[in-house]
């Protein structure tokens, strides 16, 4: 244990031969393992590119993966864990979020040439604060360290490892093929001092008999002079969130087996897969409800006859609504709404349910006025300032229902203004900012939020994570079931408990297949029980 403020936490870094090789989950696994072994631990990724974000306790926005990794450590996430977040907002353009607050939109060249030189100081200072507050910092790289065209201004891979004085473990995905070539090729493209920093390899997502792989492992160690620190078997049905929308299909494939929806007892829930879908972790609990078949639709030919439709969040609501109109999905959606089909809109999806989107400052689109689906009598104006808040409150989809507690978070630039109209609307949520009125004697003021049809069949909210509230989610699903003549089911899935169990399962799995003694040697620390 550290003895004084002058001590700096030890560091170790996971880099990959490519994107989506499992770096984020391996980082989460090490975070959980070190925490289980009694060390104070924090994750760190200097620069993240993701539309799947996380709101910290103080209302700041970071990459979802670092929020998840902080949860694995059992600590509150801070922006020091991901000081720079890039949120793609268009072709070759991203919103640059610095320490949780939007800076401005930059294209790739502007970011590389004008901002990266400033970013070095920001990320190094953030890492320094983390190292001063905990015993181990587990760093995650991005993509591959062998991107030749990016190396001279790198702030997330090998230059970051050098600043952090971190040994590097190279992670490769055997499931995609060519694992030995990817490892050797990556090393070949590194400079000698970078190659020297790589202390070993982890081969991830292995399926089969590891003894059949042994000749290849022996060859790899002879060829590179570096050890294979672990071969991690593929772990199905884990249920921890990913940060990349490219993994959406894999998530659905990894969901537990369920009865066929043709049996009539399984709800068919369709999610519109928007091109700029964001915070798709809102949907995670539905993947594990035994009476739900969750599927994504990208065109009218995939629509089918869903029992319910979810319009999810979007980084660019205006452009995604235009996309729906152009490809015919908007017509399907309009017909579904006209038939009072069960519908939930979350954040951007909620905004689409209003009368129109107004973008006078061209925050999201070149179009200043875009007609919405017109279910609810409000307009949305896109502002320059983003609202990012943790919230808590209550939900009551219809006036005759019991009020259910909810928690979640908001990330949006849209501001709702009610308009004159004869459409009856109910405000189903009452929320308050978690940072306000926390004192025991404080007056807790709740404000109405969201919109719902009087019968609760169509509703929308800005609250991300709304479906992570077990009692609310089950009550909504039961209402859909009841409308089909099916019996109501108890709230059997406790999603947060399942998530904690998933962290422990992941840690146990990696611990069993990783040379953890060697990892502790690299850190200069003692392994538990030694």
Short mmCIF file of C-alpha atoms in Angstrom, two decimals:
data_model
loop_
_atom_site.label_atom_id
_atom_site.label_comp_id
_atom_site.label_asym_id
_atom_site.label_seq_id
_atom_site.Cartn_x
_atom_site.Cartn_y
_atom_site.Cartn_z
CA UNK A 1 0.00 0.00 0.00
CA UNK A 2 1.14 3.55 -0.67
CA UNK A 3 2.53 5.47 2.26
CA UNK A 4 2.47 9.11 1.17
CA UNK A 5 1.13 11.65 -1.32
CA UNK A 6 4.40 11.61 -3.23
CA UNK A 7 3.80 8.01 -4.27
CA UNK A 8 2.64 7.41 -7.82
CA UNK A 9 0.30 4.57 -8.65
CA UNK A 10 1.67 1.73 -10.76
CA UNK A 11 0.53 1.48 -14.36
CA UNK A 12 -0.11 -1.24 -16.90
CA UNK A 13 -1.52 -0.81 -20.39
CA UNK A 14 -3.58 -2.95 -22.75
CA UNK A 15 -3.18 -2.23 -26.45
CA UNK A 16 -4.63 -4.20 -29.36
CA UNK A 17 -3.65 -5.44 -32.76
CA UNK A 18 -6.91 -3.87 -34.04
CA UNK A 19 -10.19 -2.39 -32.87
CA UNK A 20 -12.75 -4.64 -31.16
CA UNK A 21 -10.23 -7.28 -30.02
CA UNK A 22 -11.53 -7.11 -26.44
CA UNK A 23 -9.35 -4.41 -24.86
CA UNK A 24 -12.23 -2.79 -22.98
CA UNK A 25 -13.41 -6.00 -21.35
CA UNK A 26 -9.85 -7.12 -20.60
CA UNK A 27 -9.28 -3.77 -18.91
CA UNK A 28 -12.49 -4.22 -16.92
CA UNK A 29 -11.36 -7.72 -15.94
CA UNK A 30 -8.01 -6.48 -14.62
CA UNK A 31 -9.74 -3.63 -12.81
CA UNK A 32 -12.01 -6.11 -11.03
CA UNK A 33 -9.20 -8.58 -10.30
CA UNK A 34 -6.91 -5.96 -8.76
CA UNK A 35 -9.84 -4.56 -6.77
CA UNK A 36 -10.71 -8.04 -5.49
CA UNK A 37 -7.06 -8.42 -4.46
CA UNK A 38 -7.27 -5.37 -2.22
CA UNK A 39 -5.73 -2.63 -4.35
CA UNK A 40 -7.24 0.77 -5.12
CA UNK A 41 -7.65 0.83 -8.89
CA UNK A 42 -8.81 3.19 -11.65
CA UNK A 43 -9.19 2.82 -15.43
CA UNK A 44 -7.82 5.33 -17.94
CA UNK A 45 -8.22 5.95 -21.65
CA UNK A 46 -6.81 9.26 -22.78
CA UNK A 47 -8.93 9.60 -25.92
CA UNK A 48 -12.03 7.66 -26.79
CA UNK A 49 -14.22 7.71 -29.88
CA UNK A 50 -17.72 6.51 -29.15
CA UNK A 51 -21.38 7.43 -29.40
CA UNK A 52 -22.11 5.31 -26.34
CA UNK A 53 -21.34 7.63 -23.47
CA UNK A 54 -21.64 7.63 -19.69
CA UNK A 55 -22.59 10.48 -17.37
CA UNK A 56 -20.47 10.83 -14.24
CA UNK A 57 -21.85 11.61 -10.79
CA UNK A 58 -21.19 15.35 -11.36
CA UNK A 59 -22.97 15.50 -14.73
CA UNK A 60 -20.00 15.13 -17.10
CA UNK A 61 -19.80 12.94 -20.21
CA UNK A 62 -17.13 10.26 -20.76
CA UNK A 63 -16.82 7.09 -22.82
CA UNK A 64 -19.18 4.33 -21.76
CA UNK A 65 -16.35 1.81 -21.47
CA UNK A 66 -14.51 3.86 -18.85
CA UNK A 67 -17.72 4.29 -16.86
CA UNK A 68 -18.21 0.53 -16.98
CA UNK A 69 -14.58 -0.05 -15.92
CA UNK A 70 -15.00 2.34 -12.99
CA UNK A 71 -18.04 0.30 -11.97
CA UNK A 72 -15.83 -2.80 -12.10
CA UNK A 73 -13.51 -1.04 -9.63
CA UNK A 74 -16.44 -0.13 -7.41
CA UNK A 75 -15.66 3.60 -7.64
CA UNK A 76 -17.34 6.69 -9.03
CA UNK A 77 -16.28 7.55 -12.57
CA UNK A 78 -14.58 10.91 -13.20
CA UNK A 79 -13.51 12.71 -16.34
CA UNK A 80 -9.86 12.03 -15.47
CA UNK A 81 -10.55 8.45 -16.57
CA UNK A 82 -11.38 9.65 -20.10
CA UNK A 83 -10.38 13.30 -20.48
CA UNK A 84 -11.08 13.46 -24.24
CA UNK A 85 -14.15 11.93 -25.88
CA UNK A 86 -14.81 12.19 -29.61
CA UNK A 87 -18.45 11.77 -30.66
CA UNK A 88 -18.82 11.39 -34.44
CA UNK A 89 -21.41 13.89 -35.68
CA UNK A 90 -21.05 13.56 -39.44
CA UNK A 91 -18.77 12.43 -42.23
CA UNK A 92 -15.17 12.90 -40.96
CA UNK A 93 -16.37 15.22 -38.19
CA UNK A 94 -16.72 14.79 -34.42
CA UNK A 95 -17.85 16.70 -31.39
CA UNK A 96 -14.80 17.09 -29.13
CA UNK A 97 -15.73 16.61 -25.46
CA UNK A 98 -12.99 17.69 -23.03
CA UNK A 99 -13.30 16.74 -19.36
CA UNK A 100 -16.96 15.98 -19.87
CA UNK A 101 -18.06 19.17 -21.63
CA UNK A 102 -18.37 19.82 -25.38
CA UNK A 103 -15.60 22.00 -26.79
CA UNK A 104 -16.60 22.24 -30.46
CA UNK A 105 -17.03 20.16 -33.60
CA UNK A 106 -13.84 19.56 -35.59
CA UNK A 107 -13.06 17.58 -38.71
CA UNK A 108 -10.27 15.01 -38.61
CA UNK A 109 -7.62 17.33 -40.04
CA UNK A 110 -8.55 20.23 -37.73
CA UNK A 111 -8.45 17.97 -34.71
CA UNK A 112 -5.12 16.43 -35.64
CA UNK A 113 -3.38 19.66 -36.58
CA UNK A 114 -4.88 22.22 -34.21
CA UNK A 115 -6.03 20.33 -31.13
CA UNK A 116 -3.81 17.29 -30.62
CA UNK A 117 -0.79 19.42 -29.65
CA UNK A 118 -2.89 20.87 -26.80
CA UNK A 119 -4.36 17.51 -25.85
CA UNK A 120 -1.06 16.05 -24.65
CA UNK A 121 -0.99 18.26 -21.56
CA UNK A 122 -4.64 17.54 -20.77
CA UNK A 123 -4.29 13.77 -20.83
CA UNK A 124 -0.97 13.70 -18.96
CA UNK A 125 -2.36 15.87 -16.16
CA UNK A 126 -5.45 13.65 -15.88
CA UNK A 127 -3.31 10.53 -15.62
CA UNK A 128 -1.11 12.20 -13.02
CA UNK A 129 -4.13 12.90 -10.82
CA UNK A 130 -5.29 9.30 -11.08
CA UNK A 131 -1.82 7.97 -10.25
CA UNK A 132 -1.74 10.22 -7.22
CA UNK A 133 -5.03 8.88 -5.90
CA UNK A 134 -4.79 5.11 -6.38
CA UNK A 135 -2.34 2.24 -6.41
CA UNK A 136 -2.91 0.86 -9.90
CA UNK A 137 -4.07 2.56 -13.07
CA UNK A 138 -5.08 0.22 -15.90
CA UNK A 139 -4.69 2.03 -19.22
CA UNK A 140 -6.51 1.12 -22.42
CA UNK A 141 -5.22 2.00 -25.88
CA UNK A 142 -7.29 2.65 -28.99
CA UNK A 143 -7.34 0.74 -32.26
CA UNK A 144 -3.79 -0.37 -33.02
CA UNK A 145 -0.44 1.19 -32.05
CA UNK A 146 0.84 0.42 -35.57
CA UNK A 147 -1.14 3.10 -37.40
CA UNK A 148 1.87 4.65 -39.15
CA UNK A 149 0.04 7.77 -40.32
CA UNK A 150 -1.07 8.65 -36.76
CA UNK A 151 1.99 7.83 -34.66
CA UNK A 152 3.72 11.22 -34.70
CA UNK A 153 0.86 12.84 -32.73
CA UNK A 154 -0.36 9.78 -30.85
CA UNK A 155 -1.80 10.48 -27.41
CA UNK A 156 -3.52 7.15 -26.78
CA UNK A 157 -1.13 4.26 -27.56
CA UNK A 158 2.67 3.99 -27.37
CA UNK A 159 3.43 7.63 -26.58
CA UNK A 160 0.85 7.43 -23.80
CA UNK A 161 2.50 4.26 -22.50
CA UNK A 162 5.85 6.06 -22.38
CA UNK A 163 4.38 9.05 -20.52
CA UNK A 164 2.73 6.63 -18.09
CA UNK A 165 5.86 4.46 -17.69
CA UNK A 166 3.56 1.53 -18.38
CA UNK A 167 4.45 -1.97 -19.55
CA UNK A 168 2.23 -2.90 -22.50
CA UNK A 169 0.29 -6.11 -23.04
CA UNK A 170 -0.74 -6.64 -26.66
CA UNK A 171 -4.23 -8.15 -27.06
CA UNK A 172 -5.18 -10.04 -30.23
CA UNK A 173 -8.49 -11.59 -31.29
CA UNK A 174 -8.10 -15.15 -32.59
CA UNK A 175 -11.78 -15.33 -33.54
CA UNK A 176 -11.26 -13.11 -36.58
CA UNK A 177 -8.34 -15.21 -37.90
CA UNK A 178 -4.71 -14.41 -38.61
CA UNK A 179 -3.80 -13.98 -34.97
CA UNK A 180 -0.08 -14.77 -35.32
CA UNK A 181 0.30 -12.50 -38.34
CA UNK A 182 -1.49 -9.67 -36.53
CA UNK A 183 0.82 -9.92 -33.51
CA UNK A 184 4.06 -10.25 -35.46
CA UNK A 185 2.99 -7.60 -37.97
CA UNK A 186 2.12 -5.15 -35.22
CA UNK A 187 5.51 -5.62 -33.55
CA UNK A 188 7.29 -5.25 -36.89
CA UNK A 189 5.72 -1.83 -37.43
CA UNK A 190 6.77 -0.49 -34.03
CA UNK A 191 9.95 1.42 -33.29
CA UNK A 192 12.52 -0.48 -31.24
CA UNK A 193 11.78 1.43 -28.02
CA UNK A 194 8.06 0.76 -28.53
CA UNK A 195 8.70 -2.91 -29.21
CA UNK A 196 10.75 -3.11 -26.02
CA UNK A 197 7.79 -1.78 -24.03
CA UNK A 198 5.61 -4.74 -25.10
CA UNK A 199 5.96 -7.30 -22.30
CA UNK A 200 3.74 -10.07 -23.64
CA UNK A 201 0.61 -11.09 -25.49
CA UNK A 202 -2.93 -12.10 -24.65
CA UNK A 203 -4.83 -14.10 -27.25
CA UNK A 204 -8.52 -13.43 -26.77
CA UNK A 205 -11.83 -15.12 -27.74
CA UNK A 206 -10.33 -18.59 -28.25
CA UNK A 207 -12.69 -21.46 -29.08
CA UNK A 208 -11.54 -25.06 -28.99
CA UNK A 209 -8.75 -27.20 -27.53
CA UNK A 210 -5.86 -24.98 -26.43
CA UNK A 211 -3.41 -27.90 -26.79
CA UNK A 212 -3.92 -27.70 -30.56
CA UNK A 213 -2.81 -24.06 -30.40
CA UNK A 214 0.36 -24.80 -28.40
CA UNK A 215 2.74 -25.25 -31.39
CA UNK A 216 1.73 -21.80 -32.60
CA UNK A 217 2.26 -20.30 -29.15
CA UNK A 218 5.71 -21.86 -28.93
CA UNK A 219 6.62 -20.49 -32.37
CA UNK A 220 5.33 -17.01 -31.42
CA UNK A 221 7.47 -16.91 -28.28
CA UNK A 222 10.57 -18.05 -30.18
CA UNK A 223 9.92 -15.58 -33.00
CA UNK A 224 9.36 -12.53 -30.79
CA UNK A 225 11.24 -13.39 -27.60
CA UNK A 226 8.13 -12.35 -25.65
CA UNK A 227 5.77 -14.53 -23.59
CA UNK A 228 2.15 -15.38 -24.22
CA UNK A 229 0.58 -14.27 -20.93
CA UNK A 230 -2.75 -15.92 -21.53
CA UNK A 231 -5.16 -17.53 -23.96
CA UNK A 232 -8.62 -16.39 -22.93
CA UNK A 233 -11.47 -18.64 -24.06
CA UNK A 234 -14.53 -17.01 -25.58
CA UNK A 235 -16.99 -16.14 -22.82
CA UNK A 236 -20.65 -16.16 -23.96
CA UNK A 237 -23.68 -14.48 -22.39
CA UNK A 238 -21.62 -12.04 -20.34
CA UNK A 239 -23.94 -9.09 -20.75
CA UNK A 240 -21.51 -6.24 -20.07
CA UNK A 241 -21.90 -3.26 -22.34
CA UNK A 242 -19.79 -2.44 -25.36
CA UNK A 243 -18.89 1.08 -26.45
CA UNK A 244 -19.02 0.52 -30.20
CA UNK A 245 -22.22 0.25 -32.25
CA UNK A 246 -20.37 -2.23 -34.48
CA UNK A 247 -20.89 -4.77 -31.69
CA UNK A 248 -24.70 -4.51 -31.69
CA UNK A 249 -25.16 -7.64 -33.80
CA UNK A 250 -22.76 -9.61 -31.61
CA UNK A 251 -24.68 -8.51 -28.52
CA UNK A 252 -27.92 -9.93 -29.86
CA UNK A 253 -26.17 -13.15 -30.86
CA UNK A 254 -24.78 -13.51 -27.32
CA UNK A 255 -28.13 -13.09 -25.58
CA UNK A 256 -29.44 -16.18 -23.77
CA UNK A 257 -31.53 -18.60 -25.80
CA UNK A 258 -35.29 -17.97 -25.60
CA UNK A 259 -38.48 -19.59 -26.83
CA UNK A 260 -39.40 -18.83 -30.43
CA UNK A 261 -41.54 -15.69 -30.70
CA UNK A 262 -43.88 -17.71 -32.94
CA UNK A 263 -45.03 -19.47 -29.76
CA UNK A 264 -46.98 -16.30 -28.95
CA UNK A 265 -45.59 -15.86 -25.43
CA UNK A 266 -42.52 -13.85 -26.51
CA UNK A 267 -42.80 -10.15 -27.28
CA UNK A 268 -41.33 -9.03 -30.59
CA UNK A 269 -39.68 -5.66 -29.93
CA UNK A 270 -38.14 -3.84 -32.90
CA UNK A 271 -35.50 -1.12 -32.48
CA UNK A 272 -34.91 1.31 -35.33
CA UNK A 273 -31.18 1.06 -35.95
CA UNK A 274 -30.42 4.67 -36.69
CA UNK A 275 -27.15 5.41 -38.54
CA UNK A 276 -25.99 7.57 -35.62
CA UNK A 277 -27.52 5.48 -32.82
CA UNK A 278 -26.13 6.48 -29.43
CA UNK A 279 -26.29 5.11 -25.92
CA UNK A 280 -27.62 1.82 -27.21
CA UNK A 281 -26.85 0.33 -23.78
CA UNK A 282 -30.35 1.63 -22.94
CA UNK A 283 -31.53 -1.60 -24.58
CA UNK A 284 -29.30 -4.03 -22.69
CA UNK A 285 -31.82 -5.22 -20.08
CA UNK A 286 -34.28 -6.25 -22.79
CA UNK A 287 -31.71 -8.71 -24.16
CA UNK A 288 -32.00 -10.70 -20.95
CA UNK A 289 -35.75 -10.65 -20.46
CA UNK A 290 -36.93 -14.17 -21.21
CA UNK A 291 -40.17 -13.03 -22.83
CA UNK A 292 -38.57 -10.52 -25.23
CA UNK A 293 -37.14 -11.01 -28.69
CA UNK A 294 -35.14 -7.86 -29.45
CA UNK A 295 -34.21 -7.09 -33.05
CA UNK A 296 -32.93 -4.14 -35.08
CA UNK A 297 -34.54 -2.86 -38.27
CA UNK A 298 -32.70 -0.76 -40.85
CA UNK A 299 -35.27 -0.74 -43.66
CA UNK A 300 -39.01 -1.19 -44.23
CA UNK A 301 -38.48 -4.76 -45.46
CA UNK A 302 -37.33 -5.78 -41.97
CA UNK A 303 -40.28 -4.22 -40.15
CA UNK A 304 -42.51 -7.29 -39.78
CA UNK A 305 -45.30 -7.09 -37.17
CA UNK A 306 -43.63 -5.91 -33.96
CA UNK A 307 -45.47 -5.87 -30.66
CA UNK A 308 -43.57 -2.70 -29.75
CA UNK A 309 -41.11 -0.33 -31.41
CA UNK A 310 -38.29 1.62 -29.76
CA UNK A 311 -36.88 4.79 -31.27
CA UNK A 312 -33.46 4.99 -29.58
CA UNK A 313 -31.06 7.84 -28.91
CA UNK A 314 -29.15 9.53 -31.72
CA UNK A 315 -26.09 11.75 -31.91
CA UNK A 316 -27.80 13.57 -34.78
CA UNK A 317 -31.56 13.34 -34.43
CA UNK A 318 -32.32 15.62 -37.35
CA UNK A 319 -30.21 13.73 -39.89
CA UNK A 320 -31.43 10.36 -38.61
CA UNK A 321 -35.06 11.44 -38.97
CA UNK A 322 -34.32 12.56 -42.54
CA UNK A 323 -32.72 9.14 -43.12
CA UNK A 324 -35.90 7.40 -41.91
CA UNK A 325 -37.98 9.49 -44.31
CA UNK A 326 -35.67 8.81 -47.23
CA UNK A 327 -35.55 5.01 -46.82
CA UNK A 328 -39.23 4.41 -46.08
CA UNK A 329 -38.95 3.57 -42.37
CA UNK A 330 -40.76 6.77 -41.44
CA UNK A 331 -43.85 5.56 -43.34
CA UNK A 332 -43.79 2.29 -41.41
CA UNK A 333 -43.33 4.18 -38.16
CA UNK A 334 -46.16 6.58 -38.95
CA UNK A 335 -48.53 3.69 -39.70
CA UNK A 336 -47.51 1.97 -36.45
CA UNK A 337 -48.17 5.15 -34.47
CA UNK A 338 -51.46 5.74 -36.27
CA UNK A 339 -52.61 2.28 -35.19
CA UNK A 340 -51.67 3.12 -31.58
CA UNK A 341 -48.89 0.57 -31.65
CA UNK A 342 -46.79 0.30 -28.50
CA UNK A 343 -43.90 2.73 -28.87
CA UNK A 344 -41.10 4.10 -26.68
CA UNK A 345 -38.86 6.99 -27.70
CA UNK A 346 -35.66 7.63 -25.78
CA UNK A 347 -33.84 10.97 -26.09
CA UNK A 348 -33.48 11.48 -29.87
CA UNK A 349 -36.33 9.03 -30.41
CA UNK A 350 -38.48 11.07 -28.01
CA UNK A 351 -37.64 14.24 -29.95
CA UNK A 352 -38.81 12.59 -33.19
CA UNK A 353 -42.26 12.00 -31.66
CA UNK A 354 -42.91 15.75 -31.44
CA UNK A 355 -44.38 18.08 -34.04
CA UNK A 356 -41.10 19.34 -35.48
CA UNK A 357 -37.37 19.77 -34.96
CA UNK A 358 -36.00 23.31 -35.17
CA UNK A 359 -32.32 23.85 -35.88
CA UNK A 360 -31.81 27.59 -36.50
CA UNK A 361 -28.11 27.41 -35.55
CA UNK A 362 -27.49 24.33 -37.72
CA UNK A 363 -26.31 22.35 -34.71
CA UNK A 364 -27.39 19.02 -36.25
CA UNK A 365 -28.46 19.70 -39.81
CA UNK A 366 -28.48 22.12 -42.72
CA UNK A 367 -32.28 22.00 -42.53
CA UNK A 368 -33.75 24.53 -40.11
CA UNK A 369 -37.17 22.87 -39.81
CA UNK A 370 -37.86 19.12 -39.95
CA UNK A 371 -41.34 17.72 -39.40
CA UNK A 372 -41.55 15.09 -36.67
CA UNK A 373 -44.07 12.28 -36.28
CA UNK A 374 -46.51 14.67 -34.63
CA UNK A 375 -47.66 12.39 -31.83
CA UNK A 376 -47.09 15.00 -29.13
CA UNK A 377 -47.68 18.77 -29.29
CA UNK A 378 -44.15 20.04 -28.80
CA UNK A 379 -41.26 21.40 -30.81
CA UNK A 380 -37.59 20.68 -30.15
CA UNK A 381 -35.01 23.42 -30.64
CA UNK A 382 -31.37 22.37 -30.77
CA UNK A 383 -29.25 24.59 -28.53
CA UNK A 384 -25.50 25.13 -28.43
CA UNK A 385 -25.24 23.96 -24.82
CA UNK A 386 -25.58 20.27 -23.97
CA UNK A 387 -27.46 19.07 -20.90
CA UNK A 388 -25.69 16.22 -19.10
CA UNK A 389 -27.18 15.25 -15.75
CA UNK A 390 -27.69 12.28 -13.47
CA UNK A 391 -31.31 12.16 -12.39
CA UNK A 392 -33.69 10.30 -10.12
CA UNK A 393 -37.44 10.43 -9.86
CA UNK A 394 -40.66 8.56 -10.45
CA UNK A 395 -42.57 7.12 -13.40
CA UNK A 396 -46.31 6.81 -13.90
CA UNK A 397 -47.15 5.99 -17.52
CA UNK A 398 -50.91 6.33 -16.94
CA UNK A 399 -52.88 8.13 -14.28
CA UNK A 400 -54.24 4.93 -12.73
CA UNK A 401 -50.81 3.32 -12.22
CA UNK A 402 -48.71 3.21 -9.08
CA UNK A 403 -45.73 5.56 -9.09
CA UNK A 404 -42.44 3.68 -9.60
CA UNK A 405 -38.96 4.97 -8.64
CA UNK A 406 -36.48 5.49 -11.48
CA UNK A 407 -32.88 6.62 -11.96
CA UNK A 408 -31.00 7.47 -15.14
CA UNK A 409 -29.17 10.25 -16.90
CA UNK A 410 -29.70 12.88 -19.60
CA UNK A 411 -27.43 13.82 -22.53
CA UNK A 412 -29.07 16.08 -25.09
CA UNK A 413 -28.92 19.44 -26.84
CA UNK A 414 -32.62 19.54 -27.68
CA UNK A 415 -34.95 21.81 -25.69
CA UNK A 416 -38.68 20.94 -25.68
CA UNK A 417 -41.27 23.70 -26.07
CA UNK A 418 -44.97 22.85 -25.87
CA UNK A 419 -47.13 24.07 -28.75
CA UNK A 420 -50.86 24.63 -29.09
CA UNK A 421 -52.62 21.47 -30.10
CA UNK A 422 -55.57 19.26 -29.36
CA UNK A 423 -53.54 16.11 -28.72
CA UNK A 424 -54.00 14.92 -25.15
CA UNK A 425 -50.63 14.46 -23.46
CA UNK A 426 -49.63 13.13 -20.09
CA UNK A 427 -46.27 13.88 -18.40
CA UNK A 428 -45.33 10.41 -17.16
CA UNK A 429 -42.07 11.17 -15.35
CA UNK A 430 -41.11 13.37 -12.42
CA UNK A 431 -37.39 13.89 -12.09
CA UNK A 432 -34.83 15.86 -10.16
CA UNK A 433 -31.12 16.39 -10.54
CA UNK A 434 -29.26 13.98 -8.23
CA UNK A 435 -26.82 16.72 -7.24
CA UNK A 436 -29.54 19.00 -5.92
CA UNK A 437 -31.22 18.69 -2.54
CA UNK A 438 -29.07 15.81 -1.32
CA UNK A 439 -29.04 17.10 2.24
CA UNK A 440 -31.53 15.37 4.50
CA UNK A 441 -33.37 18.63 5.26
CA UNK A 442 -33.38 19.89 1.66
CA UNK A 443 -36.64 20.41 -0.21
CA UNK A 444 -36.76 17.97 -3.10
CA UNK A 445 -38.46 19.54 -6.08
CA UNK A 446 -39.44 17.23 -8.92
CA UNK A 447 -40.28 18.54 -12.36
CA UNK A 448 -42.50 16.84 -14.97
CA UNK A 449 -40.65 15.24 -17.88
CA UNK A 450 -41.41 13.28 -21.02
CA UNK A 451 -44.74 12.67 -22.70
CA UNK A 452 -47.20 9.81 -22.96
CA UNK A 453 -50.50 9.08 -24.60
CA UNK A 454 -53.31 8.78 -22.01
CA UNK A 455 -53.38 4.98 -22.38
CA UNK A 456 -49.58 4.69 -22.07
CA UNK A 457 -49.16 2.92 -25.41
CA UNK A 458 -46.86 5.66 -26.77
CA UNK A 459 -44.36 7.45 -24.56
CA UNK A 460 -41.03 9.24 -24.72
CA UNK A 461 -38.39 10.58 -22.38
CA UNK A 462 -34.96 12.19 -22.32
CA UNK A 463 -33.95 9.74 -19.55
CA UNK A 464 -31.29 7.32 -20.73
CA UNK A 465 -31.21 4.14 -18.68
CA UNK A 466 -34.98 4.23 -18.18
CA UNK A 467 -35.23 0.52 -19.08
CA UNK A 468 -32.55 -0.34 -16.50
CA UNK A 469 -35.19 0.26 -13.84
CA UNK A 470 -36.44 -3.27 -13.24
CA UNK A 471 -39.94 -2.57 -11.92
CA UNK A 472 -40.68 0.08 -14.55
CA UNK A 473 -39.40 -2.15 -17.39
CA UNK A 474 -41.41 -5.16 -16.28
CA UNK A 475 -44.56 -3.07 -15.78
CA UNK A 476 -44.25 -1.74 -19.36
CA UNK A 477 -43.64 -5.22 -20.78
CA UNK A 478 -46.58 -6.57 -18.81
CA UNK A 479 -48.85 -3.89 -20.22
CA UNK A 480 -47.86 -5.02 -23.73
CA UNK A 481 -48.41 -8.66 -22.72
CA UNK A 482 -51.82 -7.86 -21.28
CA UNK A 483 -52.86 -6.12 -24.51
CA UNK A 484 -52.09 -9.41 -26.31
CA UNK A 485 -54.11 -11.47 -23.85
CA UNK A 486 -50.99 -12.82 -22.09
CA UNK A 487 -50.55 -13.09 -18.33
CA UNK A 488 -48.43 -10.57 -16.45
CA UNK A 489 -45.05 -11.82 -15.22
CA UNK A 490 -43.12 -10.98 -12.04
CA UNK A 491 -40.01 -8.79 -12.23
CA UNK A 492 -37.55 -11.68 -12.15
CA UNK A 493 -34.58 -9.92 -13.78
CA UNK A 494 -32.64 -7.65 -11.41
CA UNK A 495 -30.33 -6.10 -13.95
CA UNK A 496 -27.82 -4.36 -11.68
CA UNK A 497 -27.35 -7.52 -9.61
CA UNK A 498 -26.81 -9.44 -12.83
CA UNK A 499 -24.23 -6.87 -13.91
CA UNK A 500 -22.25 -7.21 -10.67
CA UNK A 501 -22.30 -10.97 -11.10
CA UNK A 502 -21.05 -10.48 -14.67
CA UNK A 503 -18.04 -8.48 -13.43
CA UNK A 504 -17.17 -11.28 -11.01
CA UNK A 505 -17.69 -13.92 -13.70
CA UNK A 506 -15.44 -12.02 -16.11
CA UNK A 507 -12.73 -11.57 -13.47
CA UNK A 508 -12.85 -15.25 -12.49
CA UNK A 509 -12.66 -16.33 -16.12
CA UNK A 510 -9.66 -14.13 -16.93
CA UNK A 511 -7.94 -14.98 -13.63
CA UNK A 512 -8.14 -18.67 -14.52
CA UNK A 513 -6.47 -18.21 -17.92
CA UNK A 514 -4.01 -15.36 -17.37
CA UNK A 515 -0.47 -15.51 -15.96
CA UNK A 516 -1.43 -13.17 -13.16
CA UNK A 517 1.83 -13.72 -11.25
CA UNK A 518 3.72 -12.31 -14.22
CA UNK A 519 1.28 -9.37 -14.42
CA UNK A 520 2.00 -8.51 -10.79
CA UNK A 521 5.72 -8.78 -11.47
CA UNK A 522 5.32 -6.23 -14.26
CA UNK A 523 3.57 -3.94 -11.78
CA UNK A 524 6.18 -4.54 -9.09
CA UNK A 525 3.45 -5.60 -6.67
CA UNK A 526 2.56 -8.74 -4.76
CA UNK A 527 -0.24 -10.99 -5.90
CA UNK A 528 -2.95 -11.77 -3.37
CA UNK A 529 -1.85 -14.59 -1.07
CA UNK A 530 1.86 -14.43 -2.00
#
